[in-house]
Structures are given as structure tokens and as C-alpha cells.
Amino acid sequence: MTLRFTATCAFGLERLVEEELKTFGAAEVDREKGAVHFSGKLGVSYRACLWSRFSSRVLLDLGGFEVPDEKSLYDGVRAIDWSGHISPSGTIAVETVQKRKSSFPGYYASLKTKDAIVDQIRDRFGTRPSVRVERPEVLIHLFLDGDKAKVFIDLSGEGLHRRGYRSSGGTAPLKESLAAAILRMTGFPADTEAGTALVDPMCGSGTFLVEAALMAADCAPGLGRDYFGFTGWLGHDPGLWADLIADASDRKRRGLAGKKTAIIGYDSTSLSECRKNIRTAGLEGIVMIEQRDLAHLKSPILANQFDTRILVANPPYGERLESPLTASFIQRCLIRKLKEEFAGWRAGILIASACRFDGGEEDIKRTKLFNGPLPCELNVFEVSGSGTADNASIRRMYKPALPRSDDFSNRLRKNLKNIIPWAEREIIDCFRIYDSDIPEYNVAVDIFDGYVRVVEYPRPQTVPADAAGRRLRYCADAASEVMGVPRPLIHAISWGEKRRSRSDKTDEWFRNLKEVSEAGMRFLVDLEAARNCGLPLRQRLVRRFIRDNAKGSRFLCLFCGSGSATVSAAEGGALKSLSLDPSTANITWSRCNIAVNGFSSESHRVMALDEPEALRDLRESFDLIFVDMPDPFRRKAINAESLLKAAVERLSDRGRLLCFMDAKMPLPAPLISAKDITAHIVPRDLKRGWRAGRCLILPGDQLQV
């Protein structure tokens, strides 16, 4: 007997469901938004329940009718012969979905539908089925569209995305049916002789990995389920279902034996849930996983033997992040890693629709999707080019555009000749080339990875502001011509000029920060800042010390600022870190820097500093602590001695505390026994007239600079 069915699905998956149903033998296939209608024998619906990777539910159509009022709804439902569907002693539940507003609410419609069914069965058999909300024997699905109603029996019973291998959803889980659809839209599995390699760099609970393995090995996604809505339905054919299960089991055995894929997942957090899901799905030995930060993502050597190589990712966004702003910087890191390590691969990146994806590729196929109620966008593209930095190009980058002969220009040219070779040897992209060498030109000229900052030092009150402004513009123009840097990339900062307070920085301000490189790390800098732009050159060797001594440590950073020291610790292999700062803007800045480098926000936390109480409340100890002591004249409320004492109390038995402080600041009592290592941390390009501060280490006998 030919029956009429409807397969529901997430918006955007209708075409995939239609193609899938046709392979199951469906006829008269017709799709609309969120649903595909089809005809066929009972076996077609069974195959859809067992084999559909993209459908949400499979419904048996029992008919429709007009419902201008509640009586017509009751009468319409009661007119259906329920004796062939529901046992008088069985269990039922009713779910109502409303497309357009009806004359009565959904919960009331469910109640009237239930009443009509049980009244008919009780009148006919003298007994009635009971209601069971969780996993009833028969689930009735009522669809209301204004004054029209359609009644279905839900053969799937519960969402088909529930494959049976995931015990818990994890954080903001990706639905299995959507994951399978994304894999298919990205081109997995490719029908090639050499097979397909798949990498998920942010695998989380492993949904992409398991779905890919099920697809590659020809495993029915419903084979691991222990509940379907048709098993208690009176029209169920157990023999037919048993045959389909036997066939699917045989195909799974053969598929796993003949698999031609490499499926690899990485994640920065614990993989215990992912490993459990893989084991439950029976895919141990098929899927490979490894704990690894996005920062250290590399193309696996194993993938080179495959013709088709695909990377899929569902980067965190929204509730999965401490700061939603960091989503764009995680994407930026992912794109950079793709260009550095995965040229020639095909990528499929799922993002929230609120986040604009810019993969740097001209040909990106964008598809609107929904993960539950959340609107998303899938971006599929071929990865081209390489984002690997070429430090050897420093010499070529700063090539004079025009000959210029004056004292300032000649000094710039001389300094460049001396400093550029050193910067190339040391692989330094951010450095100083002029530091008030000539008193008449009282500025500092700093290079930040292709950008230039010309910062005026404090000037005597006898110097008119307009004259100083002309001199500053002259220096900026000279720097542009001598170095061959376009004038828009030169940032001239006048002394005393009022700048925007960090307390009122907007998300757009953070997104517009310039991204520069230092020792293989990326940093977001504010080149228009009057003081600290976010990457203090004076602390370059301090950051190197932290990076070189952070491996396997627990790192604490007080007054973390933009988070540059924390990123250095993470790059050096710190197991976890905690960064504290009283400024909300600095907290956001630090999180963005951690994200743009691809480090985990769970392993590297950033929190508000309520000194020194915040430290005393901590129960954990730290192996390496860095205190970037603020200027006491700017933060008079800070009790340096209490803060440092609390920090020392948090040191582990063999821990070290590093403190960078203003040279004029009195030495706090907790640092009396500390060793002054300032001479070791002054960078070569800042040695002239060093006035930036001093650096101390505690305990001093463990110095390894």
C-alpha cells in the first residue's frame, strides 16, 4: 500500500533530503521550506528513519482539515480511525507545531487532539491509552497553519539527529544532521580512488568526526538508536524492519573494512567526551584525535596520500565565549592557519550569521543554515596561497622612496643601516630606529611590522604647540620618504594630545586594531595610542624570558594590559594561565590577543583584578608570575606592597616572580631580596637613554636569562 509521508529538516537542507529520499525509493517528492513530502510503501519510511543523515523527523500523513474553532479540531481528529494506529492499552503523546497564528494556542490544540483520540478509543474498546510524554509508543504530530490542520504519526519518535552515540550535548552542540549536511556540502566523502582526508581543528565532542566516519564507512546513522516512534505503532512490520537492520549491519561491517579515509580531529580542551562518543559509535581506530591548540595547527603528514583533503570547522561563538567579540579573532587565526598550512585543501567553515566571514578568497560559496534556532552561514572555498611571514623581506620593505638630505633624515638612514641587519638576524618585526638622537627632533620612531609610529616626547612649555606640530609632521614625512613607507601607514602622535579613553572602546574599535607580528606571535596594537600601543617594545626581552621559561608552568599575570605577556607564556608552553587587570578594556584586549593567536580561553583565563583581594581568594599556586606594575602616579589607589605580598604567597615551591616597574618607584618590601636584572632585559634598539623602568626577579638565585 502506498502511503504519504513528510520528512522535516532544518532550513537549508531540503535539497539534500530530497536527493536522499529518492535513493530510498521515494516517489512524488515535493519540497518546501523545512520539509520534503513524498509517497512510498512502508519500507521507504523505514529506510528514511534508518538511513537519513539530514532529516529531522519522518512523519506518516493521516490527512488534514479546516479548523475555524476548537470543535472542528476535535471533530476532525476524531474522524480519523485510530484503531489501526494505537493500542487501547498503549501510550501516546501529542506535539503541536504552529506555522501561523491559529484561533487557539498550541498547548490547547494538543489537549483537544488527545481528548479526541482517547474518547474515540474508549468509546470503541471500553478502555483508553495513557499519556506518556517521554518516548510514547505512538507520538501524534499536529501541524497548524492558520485555520488549517494536518495530523501525522511521528515514525521517528524523536529527532533523527539523535544517533545514539552522544551521551550529552556538550557546550552549544552542533546537531548531527547539520554536521552531516555540512560535510556533504563541503564535498565529503569524495568519490576518488585514493579516498579523502578530513581534519576538524576544533572538534569539541567530535560530531563532525563521527558523522564523517559513518558516511565514509557506509554506516546507517540510525543503527545506534534504541528508540523509534513506529515500534509501538499498530501498523509496524517487525519482519521488514529486522531485514533492514540486518542489511545495514552487514554494510557497516564491509564499510569499516574497506574505508579509504583519514579522519583527524584536534581540540584545545579535554577530549574525554569526544573519545567517549567515538567509542560508543564503534569507531575506535577509525578516527584519530589529539589535544592541540589552534595556535599549533598543522596539516597532518598522513593527509598527503589522499587526492581530496577537506577541513571543516565550527569555531566557537556566542555563549561559548567569555567575550563574543573574540569570535572574529578566532576566525582570523583560523584563516591564517589555513593559508599557512592547508593550501590546496577545501574548507567548510560554519559561523553565526551575525559574524561576517572573510576568508580572503574571491570564490566563497555561502549557504544560510540553522543550527536549531540559531541562524548560521556555511562558507566553502578552496584554500589558496600562503600566509607564512617572510622576515627576510625587512630590508626590502624599508627601501627609500626619495633621496632626502637633512640631519633627521640622515640619522634615520644611518640607524636603519645598523638596525635592519640585526632585526633580520633576531627575527624582530617591531623595533625602534630613532630615540631622540638629535635634541631638535625630540621624537621616537618605532616600526611595527610595516607600520611606523612617530611619537613626540614631552616638550618644554616654551615650545609653541603649532611649531611642535609642524616639526612632528616634518618627522613623519621624512620617515615616510627615507623608509619608503606610504604616508597613511605613518602614525604621528603629538605629546599632550587627548586620545580616546580605553574605558569607552567599542567592539568596532577592537576589530580595527592593527595586527603585527613578534617572534611568530600576533598582537593587536593601537598605533594611535598616546602611551602604550599594546606591544611595549621595552618589554620585548621580558616577553622572551617568559616564553622561554613557561613550558609546563602555571602562569599568572598581574596588570596584564593587552595580554602580550600571557600570549608569550602560552606560546612557550604554559599549561594554563590567569591574567588579571582592573580595566575592562584591557580584559577584552587580552582575550582578543589570546584568540587571534589560537590559544584556548579555557586554559588561558582573563579576569578583573580587585587587588589584592582577588589574589588572596585564589586557591591555586603558580610557577611563574609576572607583575607589570602600573605607574604609581597614575594609579594612586594601588597598594603595591599588599599586591606584591599577595602575589608572592601564590608562588609554588620553585616558582619565580618577575616584576617590571617604574624606575622612580620605591622598592616594595616583598622585593627587597629580589635580583635586579634590568641590564639583561634592555633591548639593543632601546639602550640609548634607557628610561623605561627596571625589572626584578624573585627568588634571585634562580636567574636564567
mmCIF file with all atom_site columns, N, CA and C in Angstrom, residues 455-484:
data_model
loop_
_atom_site.group_PDB
_atom_site.id
_atom_site.type_symbol
_atom_site.label_atom_id
_atom_site.label_alt_id
_atom_site.label_comp_id
_atom_site.label_asym_id
_atom_site.label_entity_id
_atom_site.label_seq_id
_atom_site.pdbx_PDB_ins_code
_atom_site.Cartn_x
_atom_site.Cartn_y
_atom_site.Cartn_z
_atom_site.occupancy
_atom_site.B_iso_or_equiv
_atom_site.pdbx_formal_charge
_atom_site.auth_seq_id
_atom_site.auth_comp_id
_atom_site.auth_asym_id
_atom_site.auth_atom_id
_atom_site.pdbx_PDB_model_num
ATOM 1  N N  . VAL A 1 455 ? 56.391 59.260 17.700 1.00 0.00 ? 455 VAL A N  1
ATOM 2  C CA . VAL A 1 455 ? 55.791 59.725 18.950 1.00 0.00 ? 455 VAL A CA 1
ATOM 3  C C  . VAL A 1 455 ? 56.627 60.861 19.522 1.00 0.00 ? 455 VAL A C  1
ATOM 4  N N  . GLU A 1 456 ? 55.981 61.981 19.753 1.00 0.00 ? 456 GLU A N  1
ATOM 5  C CA . GLU A 1 456 ? 56.674 63.139 20.319 1.00 0.00 ? 456 GLU A CA 1
ATOM 6  C C  . GLU A 1 456 ? 56.860 62.950 21.824 1.00 0.00 ? 456 GLU A C  1
ATOM 7  N N  . TYR A 1 457 ? 58.089 63.220 22.311 1.00 0.00 ? 457 TYR A N  1
ATOM 8  C CA . TYR A 1 457 ? 58.365 63.197 23.740 1.00 0.00 ? 457 TYR A CA 1
ATOM 9  C C  . TYR A 1 457 ? 57.853 64.500 24.378 1.00 0.00 ? 457 TYR A C  1
ATOM 10 N N  . PRO A 1 458 ? 57.693 64.525 25.720 1.00 0.00 ? 458 PRO A N  1
ATOM 11 C CA . PRO A 1 458 ? 57.268 65.774 26.377 1.00 0.00 ? 458 PRO A CA 1
ATOM 12 C C  . PRO A 1 458 ? 58.181 66.940 25.984 1.00 0.00 ? 458 PRO A C  1
ATOM 13 N N  . ARG A 1 459 ? 57.598 68.064 25.677 1.00 0.00 ? 459 ARG A N  1
ATOM 14 C CA . ARG A 1 459 ? 58.361 69.228 25.213 1.00 0.00 ? 459 ARG A CA 1
ATOM 15 C C  . ARG A 1 459 ? 58.277 70.356 26.247 1.00 0.00 ? 459 ARG A C  1
ATOM 16 N N  . PRO A 1 460 ? 59.272 71.233 26.253 1.00 0.00 ? 460 PRO A N  1
ATOM 17 C CA . PRO A 1 460 ? 59.233 72.394 27.165 1.00 0.00 ? 460 PRO A CA 1
ATOM 18 C C  . PRO A 1 460 ? 58.041 73.290 26.853 1.00 0.00 ? 460 PRO A C  1
ATOM 19 N N  . GLN A 1 461 ? 57.541 73.951 27.869 1.00 0.00 ? 461 GLN A N  1
ATOM 20 C CA . GLN A 1 461 ? 56.399 74.842 27.677 1.00 0.00 ? 461 GLN A CA 1
ATOM 21 C C  . GLN A 1 461 ? 56.750 76.034 26.792 1.00 0.00 ? 461 GLN A C  1
ATOM 22 N N  . THR A 1 462 ? 58.039 76.275 26.632 1.00 0.00 ? 462 THR A N  1
ATOM 23 C CA . THR A 1 462 ? 58.465 77.398 25.794 1.00 0.00 ? 462 THR A CA 1
ATOM 24 C C  . THR A 1 462 ? 58.307 77.110 24.307 1.00 0.00 ? 462 THR A C  1
ATOM 25 N N  . VAL A 1 463 ? 58.096 75.840 23.964 1.00 0.00 ? 463 VAL A N  1
ATOM 26 C CA . VAL A 1 463 ? 57.932 75.474 22.556 1.00 0.00 ? 463 VAL A CA 1
ATOM 27 C C  . VAL A 1 463 ? 56.454 75.572 22.202 1.00 0.00 ? 463 VAL A C  1
ATOM 28 N N  . PRO A 1 464 ? 56.080 76.448 21.271 1.00 0.00 ? 464 PRO A N  1
ATOM 29 C CA . PRO A 1 464 ? 54.663 76.587 20.893 1.00 0.00 ? 464 PRO A CA 1
ATOM 30 C C  . PRO A 1 464 ? 54.111 75.291 20.306 1.00 0.00 ? 464 PRO A C  1
ATOM 31 N N  . ALA A 1 465 ? 52.855 75.034 20.576 1.00 0.00 ? 465 ALA A N  1
ATOM 32 C CA . ALA A 1 465 ? 52.229 73.794 20.104 1.00 0.00 ? 465 ALA A CA 1
ATOM 33 C C  . ALA A 1 465 ? 52.195 73.719 18.585 1.00 0.00 ? 465 ALA A C  1
ATOM 34 N N  . ASP A 1 466 ? 51.944 74.864 17.914 1.00 0.00 ? 466 ASP A N  1
ATOM 35 C CA . ASP A 1 466 ? 51.866 74.812 16.459 1.00 0.00 ? 466 ASP A CA 1
ATOM 36 C C  . ASP A 1 466 ? 53.223 74.530 15.835 1.00 0.00 ? 466 ASP A C  1
ATOM 37 N N  . ALA A 1 467 ? 54.293 75.072 16.446 1.00 0.00 ? 467 ALA A N  1
ATOM 38 C CA . ALA A 1 467 ? 55.642 74.798 15.942 1.00 0.00 ? 467 ALA A CA 1
ATOM 39 C C  . ALA A 1 467 ? 55.999 73.330 16.151 1.00 0.00 ? 467 ALA A C  1
ATOM 40 N N  . ALA A 1 468 ? 55.632 72.795 17.333 1.00 0.00 ? 468 ALA A N  1
ATOM 41 C CA . ALA A 1 468 ? 55.894 71.379 17.595 1.00 0.00 ? 468 ALA A CA 1
ATOM 42 C C  . ALA A 1 468 ? 55.112 70.493 16.633 1.00 0.00 ? 468 ALA A C  1
ATOM 43 N N  . GLY A 1 469 ? 53.898 70.913 16.313 1.00 0.00 ? 469 GLY A N  1
ATOM 44 C CA . GLY A 1 469 ? 53.089 70.144 15.370 1.00 0.00 ? 469 GLY A CA 1
ATOM 45 C C  . GLY A 1 469 ? 53.710 70.096 13.994 1.00 0.00 ? 469 GLY A C  1
ATOM 46 N N  . ARG A 1 470 ? 54.252 71.255 13.554 1.00 0.00 ? 470 ARG A N  1
ATOM 47 C CA . ARG A 1 470 ? 54.910 71.276 12.242 1.00 0.00 ? 470 ARG A CA 1
ATOM 48 C C  . ARG A 1 470 ? 56.147 70.387 12.241 1.00 0.00 ? 470 ARG A C  1
ATOM 49 N N  . ARG A 1 471 ? 56.904 70.395 13.353 1.00 0.00 ? 471 ARG A N  1
ATOM 50 C CA . ARG A 1 471 ? 58.099 69.561 13.450 1.00 0.00 ? 471 ARG A CA 1
ATOM 51 C C  . ARG A 1 471 ? 57.730 68.071 13.431 1.00 0.00 ? 471 ARG A C  1
ATOM 52 N N  . LEU A 1 472 ? 56.640 67.736 14.119 1.00 0.00 ? 472 LEU A N  1
ATOM 53 C CA . LEU A 1 472 ? 56.208 66.332 14.147 1.00 0.00 ? 472 LEU A CA 1
ATOM 54 C C  . LEU A 1 472 ? 55.792 65.867 12.754 1.00 0.00 ? 472 LEU A C  1
ATOM 55 N N  . ARG A 1 473 ? 55.039 66.710 12.050 1.00 0.00 ? 473 ARG A N  1
ATOM 56 C CA . ARG A 1 473 ? 54.633 66.346 10.687 1.00 0.00 ? 473 ARG A CA 1
ATOM 57 C C  . ARG A 1 473 ? 55.840 66.226 9.770  1.00 0.00 ? 473 ARG A C  1
ATOM 58 N N  . TYR A 1 474 ? 56.829 67.086 9.994  1.00 0.00 ? 474 TYR A N  1
ATOM 59 C CA . TYR A 1 474 ? 58.055 67.010 9.199  1.00 0.00 ? 474 TYR A CA 1
ATOM 60 C C  . TYR A 1 474 ? 58.750 65.666 9.436  1.00 0.00 ? 474 TYR A C  1
ATOM 61 N N  . CYS A 1 475 ? 58.820 65.243 10.701 1.00 0.00 ? 475 CYS A N  1
ATOM 62 C CA . CYS A 1 475 ? 59.458 63.960 11.028 1.00 0.00 ? 475 CYS A CA 1
ATOM 63 C C  . CYS A 1 475 ? 58.700 62.799 10.393 1.00 0.00 ? 475 CYS A C  1
ATOM 64 N N  . ALA A 1 476 ? 57.377 62.873 10.426 1.00 0.00 ? 476 ALA A N  1
ATOM 65 C CA . ALA A 1 476 ? 56.571 61.804 9.833  1.00 0.00 ? 476 ALA A CA 1
ATOM 66 C C  . ALA A 1 476 ? 56.783 61.744 8.325  1.00 0.00 ? 476 ALA A C  1
ATOM 67 N N  . ASP A 1 477 ? 56.825 62.904 7.678  1.00 0.00 ? 477 ASP A N  1
ATOM 68 C CA . ASP A 1 477 ? 57.055 62.932 6.230  1.00 0.00 ? 477 ASP A CA 1
ATOM 69 C C  . ASP A 1 477 ? 58.442 62.399 5.898  1.00 0.00 ? 477 ASP A C  1
ATOM 70 N N  . ALA A 1 478 ? 59.424 62.790 6.693  1.00 0.00 ? 478 ALA A N  1
ATOM 71 C CA . ALA A 1 478 ? 60.788 62.323 6.456  1.00 0.00 ? 478 ALA A CA 1
ATOM 72 C C  . ALA A 1 478 ? 60.884 60.810 6.625  1.00 0.00 ? 478 ALA A C  1
ATOM 73 N N  . ALA A 1 479 ? 60.230 60.280 7.664  1.00 0.00 ? 479 ALA A N  1
ATOM 74 C CA . ALA A 1 479 ? 60.243 58.831 7.879  1.00 0.00 ? 479 ALA A CA 1
ATOM 75 C C  . ALA A 1 479 ? 59.626 58.105 6.698  1.00 0.00 ? 479 ALA A C  1
ATOM 76 N N  . SER A 1 480 ? 58.554 58.655 6.161  1.00 0.00 ? 480 SER A N  1
ATOM 77 C CA . SER A 1 480 ? 57.901 58.039 5.006  1.00 0.00 ? 480 SER A CA 1
ATOM 78 C C  . SER A 1 480 ? 58.838 57.992 3.808  1.00 0.00 ? 480 SER A C  1
ATOM 79 N N  . GLU A 1 481 ? 59.538 59.097 3.557  1.00 0.00 ? 481 GLU A N  1
ATOM 80 C CA . GLU A 1 481 ? 60.402 59.161 2.381  1.00 0.00 ? 481 GLU A CA 1
ATOM 81 C C  . GLU A 1 481 ? 61.675 58.345 2.561  1.00 0.00 ? 481 GLU A C  1
ATOM 82 N N  . VAL A 1 482 ? 62.288 58.428 3.723  1.00 0.00 ? 482 VAL A N  1
ATOM 83 C CA . VAL A 1 482 ? 63.538 57.701 3.960  1.00 0.00 ? 482 VAL A CA 1
ATOM 84 C C  . VAL A 1 482 ? 63.314 56.194 3.963  1.00 0.00 ? 482 VAL A C  1
ATOM 85 N N  . MET A 1 483 ? 62.192 55.759 4.520  1.00 0.00 ? 483 MET A N  1
ATOM 86 C CA . MET A 1 483 ? 61.937 54.329 4.671  1.00 0.00 ? 483 MET A CA 1
ATOM 87 C C  . MET A 1 483 ? 61.107 53.751 3.540  1.00 0.00 ? 483 MET A C  1
ATOM 88 N N  . GLY A 1 484 ? 60.533 54.602 2.713  1.00 0.00 ? 484 GLY A N  1
ATOM 89 C CA . GLY A 1 484 ? 59.711 54.090 1.626  1.00 0.00 ? 484 GLY A CA 1
ATOM 90 C C  . GLY A 1 484 ? 58.383 53.536 2.093  1.00 0.00 ? 484 GLY A C  1
#
